[in-house]
Short mmCIF file of C-alpha atoms and ligand atoms in Angstrom, two decimals:
data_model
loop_
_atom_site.label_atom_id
_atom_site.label_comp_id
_atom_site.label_asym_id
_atom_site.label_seq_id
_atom_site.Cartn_x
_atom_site.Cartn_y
_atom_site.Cartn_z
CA UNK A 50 0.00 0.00 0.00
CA UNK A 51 1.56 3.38 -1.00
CA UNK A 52 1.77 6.00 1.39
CA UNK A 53 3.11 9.70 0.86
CA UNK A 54 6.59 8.91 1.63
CA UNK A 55 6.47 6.38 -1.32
CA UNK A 56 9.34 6.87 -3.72
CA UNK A 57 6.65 6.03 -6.37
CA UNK A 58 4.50 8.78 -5.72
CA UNK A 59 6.68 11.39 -7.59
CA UNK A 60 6.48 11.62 -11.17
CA UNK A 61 3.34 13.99 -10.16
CA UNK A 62 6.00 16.07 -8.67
CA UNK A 63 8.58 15.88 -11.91
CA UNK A 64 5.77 16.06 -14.85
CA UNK A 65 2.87 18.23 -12.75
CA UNK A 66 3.72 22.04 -12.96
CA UNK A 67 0.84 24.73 -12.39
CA UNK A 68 2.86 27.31 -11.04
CA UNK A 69 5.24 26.91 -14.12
CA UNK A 70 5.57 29.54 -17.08
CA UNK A 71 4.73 26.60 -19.50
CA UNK A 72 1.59 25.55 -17.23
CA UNK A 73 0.33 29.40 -17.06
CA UNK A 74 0.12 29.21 -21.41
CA UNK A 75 -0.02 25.79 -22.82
CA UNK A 76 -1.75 24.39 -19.81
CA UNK A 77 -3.04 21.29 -21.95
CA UNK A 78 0.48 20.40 -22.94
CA UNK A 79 1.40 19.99 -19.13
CA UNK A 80 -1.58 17.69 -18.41
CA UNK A 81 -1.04 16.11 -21.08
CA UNK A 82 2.53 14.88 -20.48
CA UNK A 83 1.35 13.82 -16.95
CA UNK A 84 -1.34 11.82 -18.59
CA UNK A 85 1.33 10.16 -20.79
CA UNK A 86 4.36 10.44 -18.86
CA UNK A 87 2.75 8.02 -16.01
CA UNK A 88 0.21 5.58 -15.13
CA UNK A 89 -0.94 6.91 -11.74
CA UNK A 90 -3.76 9.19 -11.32
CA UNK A 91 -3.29 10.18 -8.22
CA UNK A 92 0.67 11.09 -6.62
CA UNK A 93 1.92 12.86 -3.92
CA UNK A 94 2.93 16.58 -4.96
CA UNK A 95 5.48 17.67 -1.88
CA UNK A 96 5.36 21.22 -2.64
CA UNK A 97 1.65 21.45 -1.92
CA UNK A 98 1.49 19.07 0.80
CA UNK A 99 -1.55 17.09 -1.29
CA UNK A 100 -2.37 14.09 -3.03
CA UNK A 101 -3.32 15.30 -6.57
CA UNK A 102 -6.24 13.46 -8.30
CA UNK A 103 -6.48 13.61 -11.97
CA UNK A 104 -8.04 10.73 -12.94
CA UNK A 105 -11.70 12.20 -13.95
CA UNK A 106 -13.64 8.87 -12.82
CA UNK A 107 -11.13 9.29 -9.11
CA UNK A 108 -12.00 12.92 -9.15
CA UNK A 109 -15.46 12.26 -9.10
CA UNK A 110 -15.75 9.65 -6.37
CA UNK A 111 -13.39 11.91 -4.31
CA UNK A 112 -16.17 15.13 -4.56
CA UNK A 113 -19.17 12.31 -3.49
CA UNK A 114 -17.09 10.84 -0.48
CA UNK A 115 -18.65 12.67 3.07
CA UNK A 116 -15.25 11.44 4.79
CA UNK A 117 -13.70 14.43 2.69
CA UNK A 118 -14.48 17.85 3.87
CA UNK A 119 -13.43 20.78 2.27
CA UNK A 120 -13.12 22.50 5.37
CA UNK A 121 -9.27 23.47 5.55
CA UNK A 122 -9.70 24.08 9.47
CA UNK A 123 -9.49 19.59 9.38
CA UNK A 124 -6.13 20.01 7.59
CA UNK A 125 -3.35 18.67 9.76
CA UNK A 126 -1.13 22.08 9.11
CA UNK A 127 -4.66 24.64 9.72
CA UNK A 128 -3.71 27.59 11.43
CA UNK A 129 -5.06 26.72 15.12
CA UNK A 130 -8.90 27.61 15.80
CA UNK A 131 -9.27 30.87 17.39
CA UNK A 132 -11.09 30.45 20.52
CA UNK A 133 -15.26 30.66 20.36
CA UNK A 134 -14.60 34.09 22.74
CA UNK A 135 -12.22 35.99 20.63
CA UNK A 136 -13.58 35.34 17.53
CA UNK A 137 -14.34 38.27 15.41
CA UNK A 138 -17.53 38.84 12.78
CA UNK A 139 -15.92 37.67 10.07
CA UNK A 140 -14.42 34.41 11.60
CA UNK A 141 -18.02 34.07 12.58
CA UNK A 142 -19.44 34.27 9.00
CA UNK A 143 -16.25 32.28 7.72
CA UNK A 144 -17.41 29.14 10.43
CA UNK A 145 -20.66 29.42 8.49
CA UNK A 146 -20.14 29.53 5.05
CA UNK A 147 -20.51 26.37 2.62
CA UNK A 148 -17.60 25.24 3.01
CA UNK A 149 -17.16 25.01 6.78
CA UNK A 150 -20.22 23.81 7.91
CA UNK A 151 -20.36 19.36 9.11
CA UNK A 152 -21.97 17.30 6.90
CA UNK A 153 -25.12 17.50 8.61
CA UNK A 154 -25.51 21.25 8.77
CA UNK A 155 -24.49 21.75 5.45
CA UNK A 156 -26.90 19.81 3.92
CA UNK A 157 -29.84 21.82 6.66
CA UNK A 158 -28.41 25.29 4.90
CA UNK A 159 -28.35 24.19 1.54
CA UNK A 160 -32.12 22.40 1.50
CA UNK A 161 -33.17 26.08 3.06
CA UNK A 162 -31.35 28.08 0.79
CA UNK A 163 -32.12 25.81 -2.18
CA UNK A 164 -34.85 28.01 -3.55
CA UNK A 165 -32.50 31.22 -3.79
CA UNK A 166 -30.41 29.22 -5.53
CA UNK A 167 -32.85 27.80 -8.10
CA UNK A 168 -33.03 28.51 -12.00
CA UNK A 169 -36.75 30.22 -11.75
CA UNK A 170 -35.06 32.77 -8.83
CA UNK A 171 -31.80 33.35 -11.49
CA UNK A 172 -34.31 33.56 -14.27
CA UNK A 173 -36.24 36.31 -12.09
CA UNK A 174 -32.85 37.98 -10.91
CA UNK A 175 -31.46 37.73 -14.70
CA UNK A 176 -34.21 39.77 -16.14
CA UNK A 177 -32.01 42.37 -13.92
CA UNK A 178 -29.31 41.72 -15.17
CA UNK A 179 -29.75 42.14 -19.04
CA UNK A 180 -29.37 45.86 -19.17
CA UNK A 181 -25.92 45.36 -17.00
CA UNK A 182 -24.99 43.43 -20.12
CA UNK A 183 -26.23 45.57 -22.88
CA UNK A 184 -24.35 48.43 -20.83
CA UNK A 185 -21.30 46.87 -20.71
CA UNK A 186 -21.06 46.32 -24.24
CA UNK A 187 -22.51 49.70 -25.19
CA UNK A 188 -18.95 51.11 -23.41
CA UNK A 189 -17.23 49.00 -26.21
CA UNK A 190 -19.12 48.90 -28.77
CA UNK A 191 -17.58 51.30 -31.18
CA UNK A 192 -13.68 50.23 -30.45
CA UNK A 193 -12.25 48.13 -33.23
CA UNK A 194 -9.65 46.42 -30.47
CA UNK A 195 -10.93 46.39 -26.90
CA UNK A 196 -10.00 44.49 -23.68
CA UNK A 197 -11.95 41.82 -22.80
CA UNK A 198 -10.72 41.64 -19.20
CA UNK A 199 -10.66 44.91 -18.06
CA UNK A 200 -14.10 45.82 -19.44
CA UNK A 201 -16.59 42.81 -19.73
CA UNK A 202 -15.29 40.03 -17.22
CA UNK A 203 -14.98 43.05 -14.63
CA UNK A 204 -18.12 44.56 -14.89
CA UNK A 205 -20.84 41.96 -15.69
CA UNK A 206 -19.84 39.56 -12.98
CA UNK A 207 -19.57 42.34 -10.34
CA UNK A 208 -22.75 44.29 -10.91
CA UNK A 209 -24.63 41.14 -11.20
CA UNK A 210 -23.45 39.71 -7.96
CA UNK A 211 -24.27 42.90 -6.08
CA UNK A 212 -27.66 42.90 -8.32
CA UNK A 213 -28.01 39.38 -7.33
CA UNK A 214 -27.65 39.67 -3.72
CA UNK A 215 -29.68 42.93 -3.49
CA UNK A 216 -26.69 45.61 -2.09
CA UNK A 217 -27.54 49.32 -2.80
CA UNK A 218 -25.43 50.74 -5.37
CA UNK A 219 -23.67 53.01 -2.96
CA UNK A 220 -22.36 50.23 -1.14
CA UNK A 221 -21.00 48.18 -3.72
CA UNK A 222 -17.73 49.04 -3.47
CA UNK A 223 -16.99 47.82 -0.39
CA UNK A 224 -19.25 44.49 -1.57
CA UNK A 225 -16.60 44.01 -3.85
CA UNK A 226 -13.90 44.64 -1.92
CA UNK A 227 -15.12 42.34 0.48
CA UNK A 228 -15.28 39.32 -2.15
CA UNK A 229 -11.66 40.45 -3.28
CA UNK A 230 -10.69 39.82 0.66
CA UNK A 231 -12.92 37.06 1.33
CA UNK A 232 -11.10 34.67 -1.94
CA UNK A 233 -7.66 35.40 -0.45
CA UNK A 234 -7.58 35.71 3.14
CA UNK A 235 -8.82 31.76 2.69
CA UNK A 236 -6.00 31.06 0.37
CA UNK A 237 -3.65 28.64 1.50
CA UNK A 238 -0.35 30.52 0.14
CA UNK A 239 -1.84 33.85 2.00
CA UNK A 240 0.82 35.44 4.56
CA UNK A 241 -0.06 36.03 7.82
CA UNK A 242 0.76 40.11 7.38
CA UNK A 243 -1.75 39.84 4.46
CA UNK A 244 -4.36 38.04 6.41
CA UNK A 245 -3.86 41.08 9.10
CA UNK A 246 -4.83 43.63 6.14
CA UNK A 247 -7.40 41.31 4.53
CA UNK A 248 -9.41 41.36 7.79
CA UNK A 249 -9.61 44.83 8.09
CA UNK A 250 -10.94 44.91 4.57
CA UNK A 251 -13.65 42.31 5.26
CA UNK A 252 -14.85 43.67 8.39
CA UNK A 253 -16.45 46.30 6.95
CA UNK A 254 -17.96 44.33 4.47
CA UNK A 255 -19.49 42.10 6.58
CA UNK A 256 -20.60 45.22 9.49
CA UNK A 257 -22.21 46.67 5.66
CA UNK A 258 -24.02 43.28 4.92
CA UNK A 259 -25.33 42.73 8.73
CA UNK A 260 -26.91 46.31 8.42
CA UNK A 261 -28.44 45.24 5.29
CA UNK A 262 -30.31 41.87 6.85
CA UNK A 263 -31.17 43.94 9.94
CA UNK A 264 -33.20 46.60 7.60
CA UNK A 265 -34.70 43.72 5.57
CA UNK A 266 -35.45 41.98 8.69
CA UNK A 267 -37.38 45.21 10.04
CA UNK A 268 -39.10 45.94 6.99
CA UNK A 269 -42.85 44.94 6.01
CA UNK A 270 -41.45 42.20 3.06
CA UNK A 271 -37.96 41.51 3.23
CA UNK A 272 -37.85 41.82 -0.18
CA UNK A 273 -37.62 39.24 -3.32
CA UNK A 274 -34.24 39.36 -4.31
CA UNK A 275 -31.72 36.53 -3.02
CA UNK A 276 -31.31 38.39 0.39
CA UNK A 277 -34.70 38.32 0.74
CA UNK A 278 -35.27 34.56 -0.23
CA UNK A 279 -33.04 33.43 2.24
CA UNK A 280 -34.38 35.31 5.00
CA UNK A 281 -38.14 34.17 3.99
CA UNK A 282 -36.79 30.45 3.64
CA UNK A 283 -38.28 27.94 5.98
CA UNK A 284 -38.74 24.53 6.02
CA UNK A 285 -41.38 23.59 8.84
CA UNK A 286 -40.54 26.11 11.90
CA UNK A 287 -37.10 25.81 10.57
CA UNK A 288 -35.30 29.11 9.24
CA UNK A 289 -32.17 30.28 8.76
CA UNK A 290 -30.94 32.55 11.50
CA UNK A 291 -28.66 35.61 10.73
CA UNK A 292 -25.24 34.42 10.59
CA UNK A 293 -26.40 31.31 8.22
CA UNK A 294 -27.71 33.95 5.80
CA UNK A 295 -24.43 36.15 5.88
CA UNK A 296 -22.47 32.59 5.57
CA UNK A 297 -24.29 31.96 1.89
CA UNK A 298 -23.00 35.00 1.07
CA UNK A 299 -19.84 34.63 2.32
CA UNK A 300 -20.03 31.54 0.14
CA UNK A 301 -21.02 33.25 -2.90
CA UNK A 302 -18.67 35.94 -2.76
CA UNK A 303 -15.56 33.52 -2.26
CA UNK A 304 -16.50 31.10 -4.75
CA UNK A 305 -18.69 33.37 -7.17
CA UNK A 306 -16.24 36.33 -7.57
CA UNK A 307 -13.01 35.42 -9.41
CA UNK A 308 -14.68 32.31 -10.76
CA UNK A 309 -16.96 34.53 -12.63
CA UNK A 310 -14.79 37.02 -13.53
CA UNK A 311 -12.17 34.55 -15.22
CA UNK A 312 -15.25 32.88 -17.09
CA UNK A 313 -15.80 35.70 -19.37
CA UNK A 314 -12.36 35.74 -21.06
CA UNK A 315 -11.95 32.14 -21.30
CA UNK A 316 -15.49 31.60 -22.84
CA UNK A 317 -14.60 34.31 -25.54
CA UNK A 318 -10.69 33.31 -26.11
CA UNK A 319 -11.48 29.55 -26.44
CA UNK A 320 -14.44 30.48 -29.72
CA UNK A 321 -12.11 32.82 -30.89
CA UNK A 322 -8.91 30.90 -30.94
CA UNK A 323 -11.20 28.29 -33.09
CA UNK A 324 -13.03 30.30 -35.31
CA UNK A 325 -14.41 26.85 -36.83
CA UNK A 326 -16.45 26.70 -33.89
CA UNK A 327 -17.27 30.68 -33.40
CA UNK A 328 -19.01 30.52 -36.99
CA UNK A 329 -20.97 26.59 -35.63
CA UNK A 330 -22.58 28.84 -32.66
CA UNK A 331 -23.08 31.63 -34.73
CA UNK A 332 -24.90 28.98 -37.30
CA UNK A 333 -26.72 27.62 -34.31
CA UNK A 334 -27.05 29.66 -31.54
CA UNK A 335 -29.27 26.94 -29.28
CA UNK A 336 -25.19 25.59 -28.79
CA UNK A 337 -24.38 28.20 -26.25
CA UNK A 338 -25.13 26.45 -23.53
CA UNK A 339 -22.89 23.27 -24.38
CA UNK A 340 -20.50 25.63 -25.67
CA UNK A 341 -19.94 27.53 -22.28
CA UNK A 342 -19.64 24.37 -20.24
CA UNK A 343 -16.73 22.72 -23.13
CA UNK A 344 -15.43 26.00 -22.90
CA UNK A 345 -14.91 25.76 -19.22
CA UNK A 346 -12.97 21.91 -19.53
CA UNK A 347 -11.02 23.06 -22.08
CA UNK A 348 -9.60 26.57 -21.18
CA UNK A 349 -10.17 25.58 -17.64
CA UNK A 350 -8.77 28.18 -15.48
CA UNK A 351 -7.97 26.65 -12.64
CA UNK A 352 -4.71 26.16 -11.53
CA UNK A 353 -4.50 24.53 -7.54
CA UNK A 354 -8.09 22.50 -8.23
CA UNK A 355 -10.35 21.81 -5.39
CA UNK A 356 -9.15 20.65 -1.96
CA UNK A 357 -10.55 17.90 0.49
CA UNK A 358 -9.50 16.92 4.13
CA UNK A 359 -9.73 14.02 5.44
CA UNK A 360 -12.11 13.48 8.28
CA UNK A 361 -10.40 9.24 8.52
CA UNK A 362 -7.69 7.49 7.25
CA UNK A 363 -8.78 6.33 3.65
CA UNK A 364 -8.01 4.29 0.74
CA UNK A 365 -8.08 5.39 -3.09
CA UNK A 366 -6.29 3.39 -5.57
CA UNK A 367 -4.56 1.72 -3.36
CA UNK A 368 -3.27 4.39 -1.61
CA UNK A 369 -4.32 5.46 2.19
CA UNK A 370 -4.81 9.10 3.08
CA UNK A 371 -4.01 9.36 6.52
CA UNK A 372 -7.02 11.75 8.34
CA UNK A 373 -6.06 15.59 8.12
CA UNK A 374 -4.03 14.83 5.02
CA UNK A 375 -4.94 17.56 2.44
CA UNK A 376 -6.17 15.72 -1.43
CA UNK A 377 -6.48 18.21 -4.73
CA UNK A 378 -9.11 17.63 -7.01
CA UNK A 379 -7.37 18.58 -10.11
CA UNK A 380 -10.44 19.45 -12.20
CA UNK A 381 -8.66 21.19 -14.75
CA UNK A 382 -6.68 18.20 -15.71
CA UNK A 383 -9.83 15.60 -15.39
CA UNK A 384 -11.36 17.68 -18.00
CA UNK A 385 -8.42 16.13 -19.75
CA UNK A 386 -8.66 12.92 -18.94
CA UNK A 387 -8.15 10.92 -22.12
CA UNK A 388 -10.08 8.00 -20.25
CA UNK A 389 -13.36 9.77 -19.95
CA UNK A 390 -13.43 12.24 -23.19
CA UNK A 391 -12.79 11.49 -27.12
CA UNK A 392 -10.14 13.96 -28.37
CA UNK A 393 -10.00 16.11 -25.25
CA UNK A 394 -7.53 18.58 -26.28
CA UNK A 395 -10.04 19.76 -28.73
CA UNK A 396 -12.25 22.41 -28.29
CA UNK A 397 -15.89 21.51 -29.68
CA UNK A 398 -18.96 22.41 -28.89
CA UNK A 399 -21.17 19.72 -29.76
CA UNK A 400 -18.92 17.12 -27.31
CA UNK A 401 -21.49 15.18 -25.58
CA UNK A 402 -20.38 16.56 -21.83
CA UNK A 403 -22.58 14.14 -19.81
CA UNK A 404 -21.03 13.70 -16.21
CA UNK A 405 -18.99 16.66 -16.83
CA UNK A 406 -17.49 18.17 -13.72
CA UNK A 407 -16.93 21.47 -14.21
CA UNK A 408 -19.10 22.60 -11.77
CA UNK A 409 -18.10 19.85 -9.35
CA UNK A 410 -20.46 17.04 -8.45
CA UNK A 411 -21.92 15.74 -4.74
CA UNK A 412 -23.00 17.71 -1.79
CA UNK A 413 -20.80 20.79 -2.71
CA UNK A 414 -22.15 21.33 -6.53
CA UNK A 415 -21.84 24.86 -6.99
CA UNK A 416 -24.33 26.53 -6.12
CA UNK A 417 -24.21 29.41 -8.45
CA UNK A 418 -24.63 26.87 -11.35
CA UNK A 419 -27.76 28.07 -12.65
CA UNK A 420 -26.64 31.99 -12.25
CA UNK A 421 -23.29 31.67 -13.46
CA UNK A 422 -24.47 29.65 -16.85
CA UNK A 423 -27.42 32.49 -17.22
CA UNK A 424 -24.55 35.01 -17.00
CA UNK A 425 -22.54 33.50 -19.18
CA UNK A 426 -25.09 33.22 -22.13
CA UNK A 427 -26.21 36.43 -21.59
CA UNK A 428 -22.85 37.85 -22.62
CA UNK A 429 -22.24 35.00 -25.67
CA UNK A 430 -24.98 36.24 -26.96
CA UNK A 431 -24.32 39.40 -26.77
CA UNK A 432 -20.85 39.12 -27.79
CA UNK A 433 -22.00 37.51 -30.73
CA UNK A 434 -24.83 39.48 -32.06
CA UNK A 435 -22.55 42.44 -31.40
CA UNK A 436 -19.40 41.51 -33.04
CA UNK A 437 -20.01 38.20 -35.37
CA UNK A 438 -16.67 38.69 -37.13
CA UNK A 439 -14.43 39.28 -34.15
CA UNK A 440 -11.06 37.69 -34.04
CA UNK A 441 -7.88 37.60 -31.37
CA UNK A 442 -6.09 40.54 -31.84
CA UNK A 443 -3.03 38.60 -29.80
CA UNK A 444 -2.93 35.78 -27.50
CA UNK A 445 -3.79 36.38 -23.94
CA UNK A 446 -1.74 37.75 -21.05
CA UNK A 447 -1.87 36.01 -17.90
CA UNK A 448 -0.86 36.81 -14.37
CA UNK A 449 1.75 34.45 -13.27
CA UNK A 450 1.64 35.21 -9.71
CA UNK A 451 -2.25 34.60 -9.43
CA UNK A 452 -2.54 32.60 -6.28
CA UNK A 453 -5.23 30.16 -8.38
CA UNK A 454 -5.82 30.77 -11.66
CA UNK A 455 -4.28 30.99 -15.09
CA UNK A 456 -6.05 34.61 -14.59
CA UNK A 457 -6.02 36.31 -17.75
CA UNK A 458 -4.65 40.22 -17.44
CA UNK A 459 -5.22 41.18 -20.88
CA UNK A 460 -7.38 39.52 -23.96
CA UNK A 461 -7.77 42.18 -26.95
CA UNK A 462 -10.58 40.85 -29.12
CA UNK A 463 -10.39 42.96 -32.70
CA UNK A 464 -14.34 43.99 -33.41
CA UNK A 465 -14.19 44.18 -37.41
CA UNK A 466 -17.48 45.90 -37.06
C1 HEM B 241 -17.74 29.72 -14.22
C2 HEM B 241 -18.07 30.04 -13.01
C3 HEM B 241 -18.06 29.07 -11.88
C4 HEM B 241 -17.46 27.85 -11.79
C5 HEM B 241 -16.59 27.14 -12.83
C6 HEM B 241 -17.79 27.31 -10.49
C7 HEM B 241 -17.38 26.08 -10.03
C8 HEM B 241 -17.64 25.60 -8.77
C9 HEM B 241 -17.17 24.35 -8.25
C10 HEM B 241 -16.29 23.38 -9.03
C11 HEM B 241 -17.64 24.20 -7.00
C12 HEM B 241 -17.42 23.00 -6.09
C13 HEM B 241 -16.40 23.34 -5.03
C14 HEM B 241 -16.00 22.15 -4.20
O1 HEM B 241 -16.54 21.05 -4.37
O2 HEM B 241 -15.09 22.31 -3.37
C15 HEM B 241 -18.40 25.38 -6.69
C16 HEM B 241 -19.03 25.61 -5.49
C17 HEM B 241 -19.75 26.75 -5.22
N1 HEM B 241 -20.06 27.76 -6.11
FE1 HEM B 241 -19.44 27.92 -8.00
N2 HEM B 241 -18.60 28.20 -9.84
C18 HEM B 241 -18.78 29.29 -10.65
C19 HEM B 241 -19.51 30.40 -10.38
C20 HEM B 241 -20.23 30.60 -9.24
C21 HEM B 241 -21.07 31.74 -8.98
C22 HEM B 241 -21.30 32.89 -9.96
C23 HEM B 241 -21.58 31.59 -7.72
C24 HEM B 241 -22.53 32.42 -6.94
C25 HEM B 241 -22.83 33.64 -7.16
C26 HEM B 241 -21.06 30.34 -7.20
C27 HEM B 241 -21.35 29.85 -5.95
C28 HEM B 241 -20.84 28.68 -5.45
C29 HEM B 241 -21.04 28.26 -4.07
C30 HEM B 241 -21.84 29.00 -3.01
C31 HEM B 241 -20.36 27.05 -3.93
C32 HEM B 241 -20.24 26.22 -2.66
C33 HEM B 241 -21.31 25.19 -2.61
C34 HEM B 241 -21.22 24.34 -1.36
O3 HEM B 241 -20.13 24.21 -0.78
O4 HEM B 241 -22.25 23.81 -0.98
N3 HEM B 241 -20.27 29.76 -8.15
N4 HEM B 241 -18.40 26.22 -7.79
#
């Protein structure tokens, strides 16, 4: 039986590079010599203290296994737990969130929350969000070269996550900041200094949302936008008290922020970069949908996948994961596996994507699923009917110090209008 110490459990370490140059560009490349360079789908990667998962069959059976928790606090090197006393507001709302809660309590918040989640509320909450679109691309719609991610994956997913959650306009700034504070201060590269100045940000964010769910609480209706489903939510005499409501938010906000934002460019860089496909949608625009999700396995953006604890010692593949050892669900590179699809280093959007996990699978399925899809064909279309003969200008810029993501700086997109 192999255990992390196994001199086997390398080649991940020699062939698997995300934080390379090569990784940040030709991503596919790198997976792809992992998938051909060894056997195993799942090695021990020493400079992340994780077993990495690529297989996309393993992957999937990880996500649906309860004696995983993505709650870092059960990872054996977790900062320690601040005591219940000294705990501040926004540890509060952090022990709440998704990703923190047991198994148990999770599943309470997401049954009561399950209706602000659903596609009729993101159909009712999209209607308001169509004219942040059509703004958007009024800003850009005379340039003949304009930045994709400086204009449209900025602005659409921010407005429409404060539009979503129902904050006033004059306090979505420090909404935002507090999503830009609430994705890193969880990171597991973040400094202690930069934790320091990442609470201070969030703090306020969080004293801004608590004044928002007292108001809605005092008012006649609380109101029909998310804030105001949750708060309305029951389930029997069961409701969701205060700090569960600011934890779904806290939830959204960390995984709904940066995700959203590095959608946009990758949905519009992967058509473009195979016109062949950009004219299919155009042809037949009922695509979109199956074009956004092969968009999101192929130019996958991730780039440290999605982390489990273990709650017990247990045994995949043969190997045992000792309890509090950390696993990565390397989504971006089971989107590869050559096991599971036909040709997966092509891009096309009529790949039957049954079983997909792109959005993950089991208790933690995003949640934003049905918003974050609705977003995203919003601006296709849009992209499309606007400029139907755009093409790359150059290839894309990326940030190579972005703590997750192949994040994309810079995509110029040339109009030809
Ligand atoms: C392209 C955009 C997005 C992608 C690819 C994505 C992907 C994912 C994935 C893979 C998970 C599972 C995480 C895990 O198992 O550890 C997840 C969870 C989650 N996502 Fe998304 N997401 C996106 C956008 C959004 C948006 C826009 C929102 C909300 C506004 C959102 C809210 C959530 C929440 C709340 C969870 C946690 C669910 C739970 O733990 O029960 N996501 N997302």
């Amino acid at each position: 039986m192999l255990e992390n110490s196994d001199s086997s459990a390398t080649d991940f370490q020699k062939l698997y590079t995300p934080q390379s140059e090569e990784y940040l560009n030709h991503y596919r490349d790198v997976v792809n010599e992992l998938f051909e360079g060894t056997d195993q789908r799942m090695g021990w990667y020493d400079p992340w203290q994780a077993w990495i998962v690529t297989s996309h069959q393993l992957c999937k059976t990880i996500l649906a296994d309860e004696r995983l928790t993505p709650d870092f606090m059960n990872w054996k090197f977790a900062p320690p737990p601040t005591p219940e006393e000294d705990k501040n507001d926004f540890e509060i709302m952090l022990d709440n969130s998704l990703f923190r809660l047991d198994r148990l309590a999770h599943r309470r918040v997401r049954r009561l929350a399950a209706k602000a989640f659903s596609m009729s509320q993101t159909d009712k909450i999209m209607a308001g969000i169509v004219d942040i679109v059509s703004d958007t691309f009024d800003k850009v719609a005379n340039e003949e070269v304009f930045d994709v991610s400086s204009t449209i994956a900025v602005e659409i997913p921010r407005r429409s996550i404060a539009r979503l959650v129902g904050i006033p306009p004059e306090n979505s700034e420090i909404f935002d900041k507090l999503g830009w504070a609430m994705v890193r201060y969880n990171g597991f590269t973040t400094s202690p200094e930069d934790r320091a100045e990442l609470l201070k940000i969030a703090l306020a964010g969080v004293a801004m949302l608590q004044d928002l769910i007292a108001e809605r609480r005092a008012a006649d209706t609380p109101g029909d936008d998310f804030i105001g489903v949750l708060l309305e939510a029951q389930d029997g005499d069961d409701r969701l008290n205060d700090w569960e409501v600011l934890g779904i938010v806290a939830a959204m906000l960390a995984a709904g922020s940066d995700t959203a934002s590095d959608m946009h460019p990758s949905l519009i860089y992967a058509l473009l970069d195979n016109p062949e496909q950009y004219e299919k949608l155009k042809q037949d625009p009922s695509l979109v949908d199956n074009a956004i999700v092969e968009a999101l396995r192929y130019e996958a953006f991730g780039k440290t996948g999605l982390h489990r604890y273990a709650l017990e010692d247990v045994e995949f593949e043969g190997i045992t994961v000792k309890r509090g050892e950390q696993i990565i669900i390397a989504g971006q590179a089971a989107g590869l596996d050559p096991s599971q699809w036909d040709n997966p280093q092509e891009f096309d959007i009529t790949r039957d994507l049954n079983g997909n996990i792109v959005f993950g699978t089991g208790a933690h399925v995003c949640a934003g699923l049905f918003l974050a899809k609705a977003q995203a064909k919003l601006m296709l279309l849009e992209f499309m009917k606007r400029f139907p003969n755009a093409t790359l200008q150059e290839m894309p810029t990326r940030d190579p110090d972005h703590y997750n993501a192949r994040h994309v700086t810079k995509l110029l997109v040339k109009t030809n209008i």
